[in-house]
Amino acid sequence: MTASAPFGPGRYSIYTGRATNWPLVAALSAALTVPLLPLGSLSRGGWLDPAGPAIPLLAAAVVVLINVLTGLSVRTAAGPNGVSVHCGMLGWPRRTYRLEEIEHAEVTDLTPSLWRLSLGFWWTPRHTYFTVRTGPALRLTLRTGRSVTITVPDPHTAVAVIRAA
Amino acid sequence: MVTTMNPAADCPVRFQAVDDRENGANNASTMRWTVDHSSREPLPLQIVACVRQGVASGELAVGEQLPPAAELAAALSVDRNTVLAAYRRLRDDGVLEFRRGRGARVASAVTEPAPVTEAAQTLVAVARRHGLGRHDLIRLIERLT
């Protein structure tokens, strides 16, 4: 008994997707921590001594914590309000791209050879990546020339929603 | 391609199995939501209907996590409390469960509220007593909804 018109003026049709890759987070955490552990074991002195193991171990713990809190999931919502991306348990880093900023949306295939594209959040002056795996991904080309690549579970639906909005 | 089971449905859902596992991700959930701000139906109920349809169609599997209320509300241009009311309604009906720090996830695949199921069983029994078959009953329900 619903009275909604199929294509009423107030109709918002959006796509949401969530992609995770916790093995990648675990591997990254290990890779970032491993160089710091020998520093901790080689150091001499007590815990509070600047030459002691506390500082490298603390740095390792902070790095792992940041990685775990931000890298566990990439949540995307696409629709008339633009494309919003939220990362991790805290929802940060987050970015919303309004529809007016987006010039073009397409599905790209991230190949394993471009290894840096699967490392989570990555920023360069021309490209931004929110990717957690290889394979099909959503690529937005902004009017400023920047390209944003986001790992979404179903990029074709996301592109269809963006083009329809 | 969007397949709808009922032309008057609020939430056209996409029937497609997307397997992300071959690409390395071990978890992926995708969902389409549709609300109509100009409809007479209250927005929380429209969101509830979206989730029910997603679970019924298989787009939302048991154990899948739903978007946080703030993110879904921003994308749909509704208030965060509207989404929270919808999530709470689904939690009370047993469709969702809340986990501290993990958000809302789908608890069970049974989507019809118990009172509706009971009323439907009563309807079927009464119709059978009066000689109404399955197709007549379906036509009656289609006329009423």
PDB file of C-alpha atoms in Angstrom:
ATOM      1  CA  MET A   1       0.000   0.000   0.000  1.00  0.00           C
ATOM      2  CA  THR A   2       2.688   2.412  -0.950  1.00  0.00           C
ATOM      3  CA  ALA A   3       2.034   5.637  -2.737  1.00  0.00           C
ATOM      4  CA  SER A   4       5.482   6.302  -4.075  1.00  0.00           C
ATOM      5  CA  ALA A   5       5.746   7.230  -7.714  1.00  0.00           C
ATOM      6  CA  PRO A   6       8.339   5.242  -9.644  1.00  0.00           C
ATOM      7  CA  PHE A   7      10.138   8.354 -10.774  1.00  0.00           C
ATOM      8  CA  GLY A   8       8.969  10.993  -8.354  1.00  0.00           C
ATOM      9  CA  PRO A   9      10.894  14.196  -7.827  1.00  0.00           C
ATOM     10  CA  GLY A  10      12.026  13.182  -4.360  1.00  0.00           C
ATOM     11  CA  ARG A  11      13.366   9.789  -5.371  1.00  0.00           C
ATOM     12  CA  TYR A  12      16.880   9.014  -4.217  1.00  0.00           C
ATOM     13  CA  SER A  13      18.384   5.802  -5.516  1.00  0.00           C
ATOM     14  CA  ILE A  14      21.814   5.111  -4.136  1.00  0.00           C
ATOM     15  CA  TYR A  15      24.408   2.393  -4.124  1.00  0.00           C
ATOM     16  CA  THR A  16      26.394   1.389  -1.047  1.00  0.00           C
ATOM     17  CA  GLY A  17      29.296  -0.993  -0.961  1.00  0.00           C
ATOM     18  CA  ARG A  18      31.871  -2.187   1.527  1.00  0.00           C
ATOM     19  CA  ALA A  19      35.151  -3.809   0.613  1.00  0.00           C
ATOM     20  CA  THR A  20      37.584  -5.270   3.099  1.00  0.00           C
ATOM     21  CA  ASN A  21      40.848  -7.074   2.875  1.00  0.00           C
ATOM     22  CA  TRP A  22      42.084  -7.881   6.332  1.00  0.00           C
ATOM     23  CA  PRO A  23      44.921 -10.120   5.148  1.00  0.00           C
ATOM     24  CA  LEU A  24      46.321  -7.031   3.461  1.00  0.00           C
ATOM     25  CA  VAL A  25      46.025  -5.049   6.695  1.00  0.00           C
ATOM     26  CA  ALA A  26      47.784  -7.812   8.607  1.00  0.00           C
ATOM     27  CA  ALA A  27      50.534  -8.043   6.010  1.00  0.00           C
ATOM     28  CA  LEU A  28      51.005  -4.270   5.938  1.00  0.00           C
ATOM     29  CA  SER A  29      51.141  -4.089   9.712  1.00  0.00           C
ATOM     30  CA  ALA A  30      53.796  -6.772   9.791  1.00  0.00           C
ATOM     31  CA  ALA A  31      55.758  -5.118   6.995  1.00  0.00           C
ATOM     32  CA  LEU A  32      55.733  -1.757   8.744  1.00  0.00           C
ATOM     33  CA  THR A  33      56.563  -3.206  12.145  1.00  0.00           C
ATOM     34  CA  VAL A  34      59.336  -5.607  11.212  1.00  0.00           C
ATOM     35  CA  PRO A  35      61.995  -2.952  10.535  1.00  0.00           C
ATOM     36  CA  LEU A  36      61.342  -1.357  13.911  1.00  0.00           C
ATOM     37  CA  LEU A  37      61.647  -4.493  16.020  1.00  0.00           C
ATOM     38  CA  PRO A  38      65.390  -5.026  15.488  1.00  0.00           C
ATOM     39  CA  LEU A  39      65.838  -1.402  16.528  1.00  0.00           C
ATOM     40  CA  GLY A  40      64.077  -2.202  19.740  1.00  0.00           C
ATOM     41  CA  SER A  41      66.029  -5.348  20.402  1.00  0.00           C
ATOM     42  CA  LEU A  42      69.390  -3.778  19.594  1.00  0.00           C
ATOM     43  CA  SER A  43      68.947  -0.860  21.893  1.00  0.00           C
ATOM     44  CA  ARG A  44      70.402  -0.793  25.343  1.00  0.00           C
ATOM     45  CA  GLY A  45      69.174   0.782  28.501  1.00  0.00           C
ATOM     46  CA  GLY A  46      65.987   0.836  30.510  1.00  0.00           C
ATOM     47  CA  TRP A  47      62.489   1.672  29.361  1.00  0.00           C
ATOM     48  CA  LEU A  48      62.743   5.381  29.934  1.00  0.00           C
ATOM     49  CA  ASP A  49      66.211   5.753  28.486  1.00  0.00           C
ATOM     50  CA  PRO A  50      66.141   7.464  25.070  1.00  0.00           C
ATOM     51  CA  ALA A  51      68.452   4.757  23.781  1.00  0.00           C
ATOM     52  CA  GLY A  52      66.147   2.046  25.115  1.00  0.00           C
ATOM     53  CA  PRO A  53      63.578  -0.044  23.298  1.00  0.00           C
ATOM     54  CA  ALA A  54      60.568   2.002  24.270  1.00  0.00           C
ATOM     55  CA  ILE A  55      60.539   4.465  21.379  1.00  0.00           C
ATOM     56  CA  PRO A  56      60.811   2.010  18.471  1.00  0.00           C
ATOM     57  CA  LEU A  57      58.290  -0.304  20.098  1.00  0.00           C
ATOM     58  CA  LEU A  58      55.935   2.586  20.683  1.00  0.00           C
ATOM     59  CA  ALA A  59      56.338   3.694  17.086  1.00  0.00           C
ATOM     60  CA  ALA A  60      55.606   0.142  15.930  1.00  0.00           C
ATOM     61  CA  ALA A  61      52.476  -0.021  18.087  1.00  0.00           C
ATOM     62  CA  VAL A  62      51.223   3.329  16.813  1.00  0.00           C
ATOM     63  CA  VAL A  63      51.806   2.335  13.210  1.00  0.00           C
ATOM     64  CA  VAL A  64      49.934  -0.929  13.653  1.00  0.00           C
ATOM     65  CA  LEU A  65      47.087   0.827  15.415  1.00  0.00           C
ATOM     66  CA  ILE A  66      46.700   3.424  12.691  1.00  0.00           C
ATOM     67  CA  ASN A  67      46.835   0.775  10.013  1.00  0.00           C
ATOM     68  CA  VAL A  68      44.228  -1.383  11.712  1.00  0.00           C
ATOM     69  CA  LEU A  69      41.893   1.498  12.471  1.00  0.00           C
ATOM     70  CA  THR A  70      41.978   2.958   8.992  1.00  0.00           C
ATOM     71  CA  GLY A  71      42.606   0.031   6.673  1.00  0.00           C
ATOM     72  CA  LEU A  72      40.040  -2.549   7.615  1.00  0.00           C
ATOM     73  CA  SER A  73      37.267  -1.468   5.262  1.00  0.00           C
ATOM     74  CA  VAL A  74      36.453   0.969   2.493  1.00  0.00           C
ATOM     75  CA  ARG A  75      32.792   1.995   2.514  1.00  0.00           C
ATOM     76  CA  THR A  76      31.396   3.756  -0.497  1.00  0.00           C
ATOM     77  CA  ALA A  77      28.035   5.399  -1.077  1.00  0.00           C
ATOM     78  CA  ALA A  78      27.152   6.705  -4.542  1.00  0.00           C
ATOM     79  CA  GLY A  79      24.067   8.645  -5.518  1.00  0.00           C
ATOM     80  CA  PRO A  80      22.573  12.089  -6.091  1.00  0.00           C
ATOM     81  CA  ASN A  81      24.631  13.441  -3.199  1.00  0.00           C
ATOM     82  CA  GLY A  82      27.843  12.403  -4.872  1.00  0.00           C
ATOM     83  CA  VAL A  83      30.301   9.678  -4.035  1.00  0.00           C
ATOM     84  CA  SER A  84      31.442   9.380  -0.433  1.00  0.00           C
ATOM     85  CA  VAL A  85      34.246   7.155   0.767  1.00  0.00           C
ATOM     86  CA  HIS A  86      34.891   6.247   4.391  1.00  0.00           C
ATOM     87  CA  CYS A  87      37.806   4.114   5.521  1.00  0.00           C
ATOM     88  CA  GLY A  88      38.213   1.914   8.523  1.00  0.00           C
ATOM     89  CA  MET A  89      36.647   1.752  11.906  1.00  0.00           C
ATOM     90  CA  LEU A  90      36.784   5.467  12.528  1.00  0.00           C
ATOM     91  CA  GLY A  91      35.453   6.498   9.142  1.00  0.00           C
ATOM     92  CA  TRP A  92      38.709   8.329   8.460  1.00  0.00           C
ATOM     93  CA  PRO A  93      40.195   9.049   5.945  1.00  0.00           C
ATOM     94  CA  ARG A  94      36.944  10.110   4.390  1.00  0.00           C
ATOM     95  CA  ARG A  95      36.145  12.116   1.305  1.00  0.00           C
ATOM     96  CA  THR A  96      32.960  13.086  -0.475  1.00  0.00           C
ATOM     97  CA  TYR A  97      33.033  13.968  -4.139  1.00  0.00           C
ATOM     98  CA  ARG A  98      29.965  15.932  -5.215  1.00  0.00           C
ATOM     99  CA  LEU A  99      28.382  15.139  -8.560  1.00  0.00           C
ATOM    100  CA  GLU A 100      29.424  18.540  -9.904  1.00  0.00           C
ATOM    101  CA  GLU A 101      33.071  17.685  -9.234  1.00  0.00           C
ATOM    102  CA  ILE A 102      32.884  14.393 -11.090  1.00  0.00           C
ATOM    103  CA  GLU A 103      33.380  14.595 -14.805  1.00  0.00           C
ATOM    104  CA  HIS A 104      33.484  10.924 -15.627  1.00  0.00           C
ATOM    105  CA  ALA A 105      32.963   7.590 -13.891  1.00  0.00           C
ATOM    106  CA  GLU A 106      34.109   4.248 -15.216  1.00  0.00           C
ATOM    107  CA  VAL A 107      35.166   0.764 -14.229  1.00  0.00           C
ATOM    108  CA  THR A 108      38.879   0.052 -14.388  1.00  0.00           C
ATOM    109  CA  ASP A 109      40.793  -3.093 -13.763  1.00  0.00           C
ATOM    110  CA  LEU A 110      43.653  -2.874 -11.294  1.00  0.00           C
ATOM    111  CA  THR A 111      46.324  -5.336 -12.238  1.00  0.00           C
ATOM    112  CA  PRO A 112      48.587  -6.933  -9.652  1.00  0.00           C
ATOM    113  CA  SER A 113      51.664  -5.597 -11.389  1.00  0.00           C
ATOM    114  CA  LEU A 114      50.815  -2.095 -10.234  1.00  0.00           C
ATOM    115  CA  TRP A 115      51.384  -3.153  -6.660  1.00  0.00           C
ATOM    116  CA  ARG A 116      51.075   0.241  -5.134  1.00  0.00           C
ATOM    117  CA  LEU A 117      47.434   0.435  -6.157  1.00  0.00           C
ATOM    118  CA  SER A 118      46.383  -2.142  -3.585  1.00  0.00           C
ATOM    119  CA  LEU A 119      47.884  -0.599  -0.528  1.00  0.00           C
ATOM    120  CA  GLY A 120      44.851   1.199   0.816  1.00  0.00           C
ATOM    121  CA  PHE A 121      44.797   4.956   0.890  1.00  0.00           C
ATOM    122  CA  TRP A 122      47.414   6.467  -1.388  1.00  0.00           C
ATOM    123  CA  TRP A 123      47.728  10.052  -2.516  1.00  0.00           C
ATOM    124  CA  THR A 124      49.794  11.535  -5.311  1.00  0.00           C
ATOM    125  CA  PRO A 125      49.328  14.946  -6.921  1.00  0.00           C
ATOM    126  CA  ARG A 126      47.384  13.440  -9.828  1.00  0.00           C
ATOM    127  CA  HIS A 127      45.788  10.328  -8.347  1.00  0.00           C
ATOM    128  CA  THR A 128      44.052   9.247  -5.180  1.00  0.00           C
ATOM    129  CA  TYR A 129      43.538   5.624  -4.346  1.00  0.00           C
ATOM    130  CA  PHE A 130      41.183   4.003  -1.870  1.00  0.00           C
ATOM    131  CA  THR A 131      41.966   0.478  -2.970  1.00  0.00           C
ATOM    132  CA  VAL A 132      42.304  -2.710  -0.990  1.00  0.00           C
ATOM    133  CA  ARG A 133      42.614  -5.279  -3.751  1.00  0.00           C
ATOM    134  CA  THR A 134      43.258  -5.759  -7.431  1.00  0.00           C
ATOM    135  CA  GLY A 135      40.503  -6.365  -9.937  1.00  0.00           C
ATOM    136  CA  PRO A 136      37.624  -4.139 -11.040  1.00  0.00           C
ATOM    137  CA  ALA A 137      37.433  -0.785  -9.317  1.00  0.00           C
ATOM    138  CA  LEU A 138      35.527   2.445  -9.666  1.00  0.00           C
ATOM    139  CA  ARG A 139      37.518   5.276 -11.195  1.00  0.00           C
ATOM    140  CA  LEU A 140      36.267   8.837 -11.001  1.00  0.00           C
ATOM    141  CA  THR A 141      37.787  11.549 -13.135  1.00  0.00           C
ATOM    142  CA  LEU A 142      37.259  14.898 -11.473  1.00  0.00           C
ATOM    143  CA  ARG A 143      36.951  18.209 -13.249  1.00  0.00           C
ATOM    144  CA  THR A 144      40.220  19.265 -11.645  1.00  0.00           C
ATOM    145  CA  GLY A 145      41.976  16.481 -13.526  1.00  0.00           C
ATOM    146  CA  ARG A 146      42.572  14.277 -10.521  1.00  0.00           C
ATOM    147  CA  SER A 147      41.607  10.634 -10.793  1.00  0.00           C
ATOM    148  CA  VAL A 148      40.192   8.790  -7.796  1.00  0.00           C
ATOM    149  CA  THR A 149      40.182   5.004  -7.737  1.00  0.00           C
ATOM    150  CA  ILE A 150      38.011   3.260  -5.196  1.00  0.00           C
ATOM    151  CA  THR A 151      37.597  -0.431  -4.501  1.00  0.00           C
ATOM    152  CA  VAL A 152      33.890  -1.179  -4.534  1.00  0.00           C
ATOM    153  CA  PRO A 153      32.242  -4.597  -4.591  1.00  0.00           C
ATOM    154  CA  ASP A 154      30.191  -3.922  -7.718  1.00  0.00           C
ATOM    155  CA  PRO A 155      31.719  -1.112  -9.790  1.00  0.00           C
ATOM    156  CA  HIS A 156      29.295  -1.483 -12.685  1.00  0.00           C
ATOM    157  CA  THR A 157      26.281  -0.764 -10.493  1.00  0.00           C
ATOM    158  CA  ALA A 158      28.096   2.169  -8.925  1.00  0.00           C
ATOM    159  CA  VAL A 159      28.844   3.650 -12.355  1.00  0.00           C
ATOM    160  CA  ALA A 160      25.235   3.153 -13.440  1.00  0.00           C
ATOM    161  CA  VAL A 161      23.972   4.934 -10.327  1.00  0.00           C
ATOM    162  CA  ILE A 162      26.391   7.836 -10.795  1.00  0.00           C
ATOM    163  CA  ARG A 163      25.465   8.264 -14.431  1.00  0.00           C
ATOM    164  CA  ALA A 164      21.769   8.144 -13.622  1.00  0.00           C
ATOM    165  CA  ALA A 165      22.062  10.722 -10.861  1.00  0.00           C
TER     166      ALA A 165
ATOM    167  CA  MET B   1      19.859  -4.401 -15.696  1.00  0.00           C
ATOM    168  CA  VAL B   2      17.508  -4.012 -12.781  1.00  0.00           C
ATOM    169  CA  THR B   3      14.996  -6.743 -12.041  1.00  0.00           C
ATOM    170  CA  THR B   4      11.946  -5.962  -9.944  1.00  0.00           C
ATOM    171  CA  MET B   5       9.522  -8.479  -8.546  1.00  0.00           C
ATOM    172  CA  ASN B   6       6.747  -5.954  -8.164  1.00  0.00           C
ATOM    173  CA  PRO B   7       6.423  -2.886 -10.398  1.00  0.00           C
ATOM    174  CA  ALA B   8       5.201  -0.866  -7.452  1.00  0.00           C
ATOM    175  CA  ALA B   9       8.115  -1.825  -5.242  1.00  0.00           C
ATOM    176  CA  ASP B  10      10.025   0.954  -3.603  1.00  0.00           C
ATOM    177  CA  CYS B  11      13.341  -0.762  -3.946  1.00  0.00           C
ATOM    178  CA  PRO B  12      14.340  -2.223  -7.279  1.00  0.00           C
ATOM    179  CA  VAL B  13      17.151  -4.554  -6.374  1.00  0.00           C
ATOM    180  CA  ARG B  14      19.727  -6.001  -8.627  1.00  0.00           C
ATOM    181  CA  PHE B  15      19.938  -9.781  -8.868  1.00  0.00           C
ATOM    182  CA  GLN B  16      23.570 -10.486  -9.388  1.00  0.00           C
ATOM    183  CA  ALA B  17      26.070 -12.640  -7.635  1.00  0.00           C
ATOM    184  CA  VAL B  18      29.317 -10.763  -7.372  1.00  0.00           C
ATOM    185  CA  ASP B  19      32.233 -12.846  -6.268  1.00  0.00           C
ATOM    186  CA  ASP B  20      34.990 -10.682  -4.952  1.00  0.00           C
ATOM    187  CA  ARG B  21      36.946 -13.440  -3.373  1.00  0.00           C
ATOM    188  CA  GLU B  22      38.897 -14.273  -6.491  1.00  0.00           C
ATOM    189  CA  ASN B  23      40.437 -10.825  -6.369  1.00  0.00           C
ATOM    190  CA  GLY B  24      41.745 -11.082  -2.839  1.00  0.00           C
ATOM    191  CA  ALA B  25      39.097  -9.364  -0.781  1.00  0.00           C
ATOM    192  CA  ASN B  26      37.535 -11.716   1.700  1.00  0.00           C
ATOM    193  CA  ASN B  27      34.411  -9.733   2.329  1.00  0.00           C
ATOM    194  CA  ALA B  28      32.264  -7.518   0.172  1.00  0.00           C
ATOM    195  CA  SER B  29      28.733  -6.272   0.533  1.00  0.00           C
ATOM    196  CA  THR B  30      26.823  -4.222  -1.972  1.00  0.00           C
ATOM    197  CA  MET B  31      23.316  -2.869  -1.842  1.00  0.00           C
ATOM    198  CA  ARG B  32      20.973  -0.489  -3.578  1.00  0.00           C
ATOM    199  CA  TRP B  33      18.707   1.750  -1.569  1.00  0.00           C
ATOM    200  CA  THR B  34      15.787   3.767  -2.854  1.00  0.00           C
ATOM    201  CA  VAL B  35      13.680   6.229  -0.940  1.00  0.00           C
ATOM    202  CA  ASP B  36      11.116   8.663  -2.208  1.00  0.00           C
ATOM    203  CA  HIS B  37      10.924  11.912  -0.280  1.00  0.00           C
ATOM    204  CA  SER B  38       7.679  12.835  -1.997  1.00  0.00           C
ATOM    205  CA  SER B  39       5.924   9.621  -1.035  1.00  0.00           C
ATOM    206  CA  ARG B  40       3.311   9.438   1.702  1.00  0.00           C
ATOM    207  CA  GLU B  41       5.057   6.476   3.244  1.00  0.00           C
ATOM    208  CA  PRO B  42       7.267   7.443   6.197  1.00  0.00           C
ATOM    209  CA  LEU B  43      10.952   7.394   5.389  1.00  0.00           C
ATOM    210  CA  PRO B  44      11.964   4.944   8.148  1.00  0.00           C
ATOM    211  CA  LEU B  45       9.496   2.429   6.760  1.00  0.00           C
ATOM    212  CA  GLN B  46      10.856   2.902   3.258  1.00  0.00           C
ATOM    213  CA  ILE B  47      14.350   2.146   4.545  1.00  0.00           C
ATOM    214  CA  VAL B  48      13.005  -0.882   6.423  1.00  0.00           C
ATOM    215  CA  ALA B  49      11.422  -2.066   3.183  1.00  0.00           C
ATOM    216  CA  CYS B  50      14.747  -1.655   1.361  1.00  0.00           C
ATOM    217  CA  VAL B  51      16.540  -3.844   3.879  1.00  0.00           C
ATOM    218  CA  ARG B  52      13.781  -6.479   3.864  1.00  0.00           C
ATOM    219  CA  GLN B  53      13.824  -6.654   0.105  1.00  0.00           C
ATOM    220  CA  GLY B  54      17.597  -6.872   0.073  1.00  0.00           C
ATOM    221  CA  VAL B  55      17.588  -9.745   2.526  1.00  0.00           C
ATOM    222  CA  ALA B  56      14.763 -11.525   0.699  1.00  0.00           C
ATOM    223  CA  SER B  57      16.494 -11.224  -2.665  1.00  0.00           C
ATOM    224  CA  GLY B  58      19.822 -12.377  -1.297  1.00  0.00           C
ATOM    225  CA  GLU B  59      21.580  -9.085  -1.946  1.00  0.00           C
ATOM    226  CA  LEU B  60      22.212  -8.871   1.791  1.00  0.00           C
ATOM    227  CA  ALA B  61      23.547 -12.097   3.179  1.00  0.00           C
ATOM    228  CA  VAL B  62      23.255 -13.119   6.822  1.00  0.00           C
ATOM    229  CA  GLY B  63      26.178 -11.650   8.727  1.00  0.00           C
ATOM    230  CA  GLU B  64      26.723  -8.765   6.329  1.00  0.00           C
ATOM    231  CA  GLN B  65      27.303  -5.364   7.805  1.00  0.00           C
ATOM    232  CA  LEU B  66      25.011  -2.484   6.888  1.00  0.00           C
ATOM    233  CA  PRO B  67      26.381   1.003   6.296  1.00  0.00           C
ATOM    234  CA  PRO B  68      26.718   3.196   9.378  1.00  0.00           C
ATOM    235  CA  ALA B  69      23.627   5.317   9.961  1.00  0.00           C
ATOM    236  CA  ALA B  70      25.454   8.604   9.426  1.00  0.00           C
ATOM    237  CA  GLU B  71      26.850   7.560   6.047  1.00  0.00           C
ATOM    238  CA  LEU B  72      23.568   6.137   4.779  1.00  0.00           C
ATOM    239  CA  ALA B  73      21.685   9.199   5.995  1.00  0.00           C
ATOM    240  CA  ALA B  74      24.055  11.564   4.210  1.00  0.00           C
ATOM    241  CA  ALA B  75      23.761   9.630   0.962  1.00  0.00           C
ATOM    242  CA  LEU B  76      19.965   9.490   1.122  1.00  0.00           C
ATOM    243  CA  SER B  77      19.538  13.078   2.334  1.00  0.00           C
ATOM    244  CA  VAL B  78      17.642  11.972   5.413  1.00  0.00           C
ATOM    245  CA  ASP B  79      18.298  12.600   9.052  1.00  0.00           C
ATOM    246  CA  ARG B  80      20.586  10.217  10.878  1.00  0.00           C
ATOM    247  CA  ASN B  81      17.828   9.510  13.382  1.00  0.00           C
ATOM    248  CA  THR B  82      15.570   8.395  10.545  1.00  0.00           C
ATOM    249  CA  VAL B  83      18.045   5.690   9.592  1.00  0.00           C
ATOM    250  CA  LEU B  84      18.574   4.799  13.237  1.00  0.00           C
ATOM    251  CA  ALA B  85      14.816   4.427  13.709  1.00  0.00           C
ATOM    252  CA  ALA B  86      14.711   2.090  10.715  1.00  0.00           C
ATOM    253  CA  TYR B  87      17.639   0.054  12.024  1.00  0.00           C
ATOM    254  CA  ARG B  88      16.055  -0.142  15.464  1.00  0.00           C
ATOM    255  CA  ARG B  89      12.768  -1.281  13.958  1.00  0.00           C
ATOM    256  CA  LEU B  90      14.587  -4.039  12.091  1.00  0.00           C
ATOM    257  CA  ARG B  91      16.464  -4.971  15.266  1.00  0.00           C
ATOM    258  CA  ASP B  92      13.168  -5.286  17.135  1.00  0.00           C
ATOM    259  CA  ASP B  93      11.837  -7.491  14.359  1.00  0.00           C
ATOM    260  CA  GLY B  94      14.900  -9.689  14.578  1.00  0.00           C
ATOM    261  CA  VAL B  95      16.260  -8.908  11.126  1.00  0.00           C
ATOM    262  CA  LEU B  96      19.301  -6.979  12.353  1.00  0.00           C
ATOM    263  CA  GLU B  97      21.529  -7.254  15.352  1.00  0.00           C
ATOM    264  CA  PHE B  98      23.649  -4.475  16.778  1.00  0.00           C
ATOM    265  CA  ARG B  99      27.223  -5.078  17.802  1.00  0.00           C
ATOM    266  CA  ARG B 100      29.116  -2.510  19.816  1.00  0.00           C
ATOM    267  CA  GLY B 101      31.741  -0.943  17.593  1.00  0.00           C
ATOM    268  CA  ARG B 102      30.719  -3.062  14.615  1.00  0.00           C
ATOM    269  CA  GLY B 103      27.459  -1.445  13.612  1.00  0.00           C
ATOM    270  CA  ALA B 104      24.386  -3.263  12.424  1.00  0.00           C
ATOM    271  CA  ARG B 105      24.586  -6.569  10.671  1.00  0.00           C
ATOM    272  CA  VAL B 106      21.993  -8.913   9.241  1.00  0.00           C
ATOM    273  CA  ALA B 107      20.970 -11.458  11.843  1.00  0.00           C
ATOM    274  CA  SER B 108      18.506 -13.684  10.067  1.00  0.00           C
ATOM    275  CA  ALA B 109      17.071 -14.205   6.627  1.00  0.00           C
ATOM    276  CA  VAL B 110      13.496 -14.320   7.838  1.00  0.00           C
ATOM    277  CA  THR B 111      12.113 -10.928   7.013  1.00  0.00           C
ATOM    278  CA  GLU B 112       8.392 -11.054   7.640  1.00  0.00           C
ATOM    279  CA  PRO B 113       7.337  -9.810  11.071  1.00  0.00           C
ATOM    280  CA  ALA B 114       5.620 -12.460  13.149  1.00  0.00           C
ATOM    281  CA  PRO B 115       2.254 -10.642  13.304  1.00  0.00           C
ATOM    282  CA  VAL B 116       2.179 -10.432   9.519  1.00  0.00           C
ATOM    283  CA  THR B 117       2.956 -14.131   9.167  1.00  0.00           C
ATOM    284  CA  GLU B 118       0.236 -15.029  11.668  1.00  0.00           C
ATOM    285  CA  ALA B 119      -2.307 -12.815   9.941  1.00  0.00           C
ATOM    286  CA  ALA B 120      -1.385 -14.368   6.609  1.00  0.00           C
ATOM    287  CA  GLN B 121      -1.861 -17.857   8.003  1.00  0.00           C
ATOM    288  CA  THR B 122      -5.289 -16.836   9.302  1.00  0.00           C
ATOM    289  CA  LEU B 123      -6.149 -15.374   5.925  1.00  0.00           C
ATOM    290  CA  VAL B 124      -5.148 -18.550   4.127  1.00  0.00           C
ATOM    291  CA  ALA B 125      -7.234 -20.666   6.525  1.00  0.00           C
ATOM    292  CA  VAL B 126     -10.325 -18.465   6.169  1.00  0.00           C
ATOM    293  CA  ALA B 127      -9.963 -18.337   2.395  1.00  0.00           C
ATOM    294  CA  ARG B 128      -9.678 -22.107   2.206  1.00  0.00           C
ATOM    295  CA  ARG B 129     -12.882 -22.465   4.244  1.00  0.00           C
ATOM    296  CA  HIS B 130     -14.679 -20.239   1.760  1.00  0.00           C
ATOM    297  CA  GLY B 131     -13.334 -22.092  -1.224  1.00  0.00           C
ATOM    298  CA  LEU B 132     -10.815 -19.502  -2.406  1.00  0.00           C
ATOM    299  CA  GLY B 133      -7.842 -21.081  -4.083  1.00  0.00           C
ATOM    300  CA  ARG B 134      -4.268 -19.840  -4.206  1.00  0.00           C
ATOM    301  CA  HIS B 135      -4.645 -17.827  -7.414  1.00  0.00           C
ATOM    302  CA  ASP B 136      -7.840 -16.142  -6.217  1.00  0.00           C
ATOM    303  CA  LEU B 137      -6.094 -15.202  -3.007  1.00  0.00           C
ATOM    304  CA  ILE B 138      -3.101 -13.787  -4.852  1.00  0.00           C
ATOM    305  CA  ARG B 139      -5.385 -11.746  -7.071  1.00  0.00           C
ATOM    306  CA  LEU B 140      -7.165 -10.415  -4.005  1.00  0.00           C
ATOM    307  CA  ILE B 141      -3.911  -9.369  -2.374  1.00  0.00           C
ATOM    308  CA  GLU B 142      -2.765  -7.709  -5.567  1.00  0.00           C
ATOM    309  CA  ARG B 143      -5.981  -5.724  -5.676  1.00  0.00           C
ATOM    310  CA  LEU B 144      -5.540  -4.572  -2.104  1.00  0.00           C
ATOM    311  CA  THR B 145      -1.895  -3.548  -2.282  1.00  0.00           C
TER     312      THR B 145
END
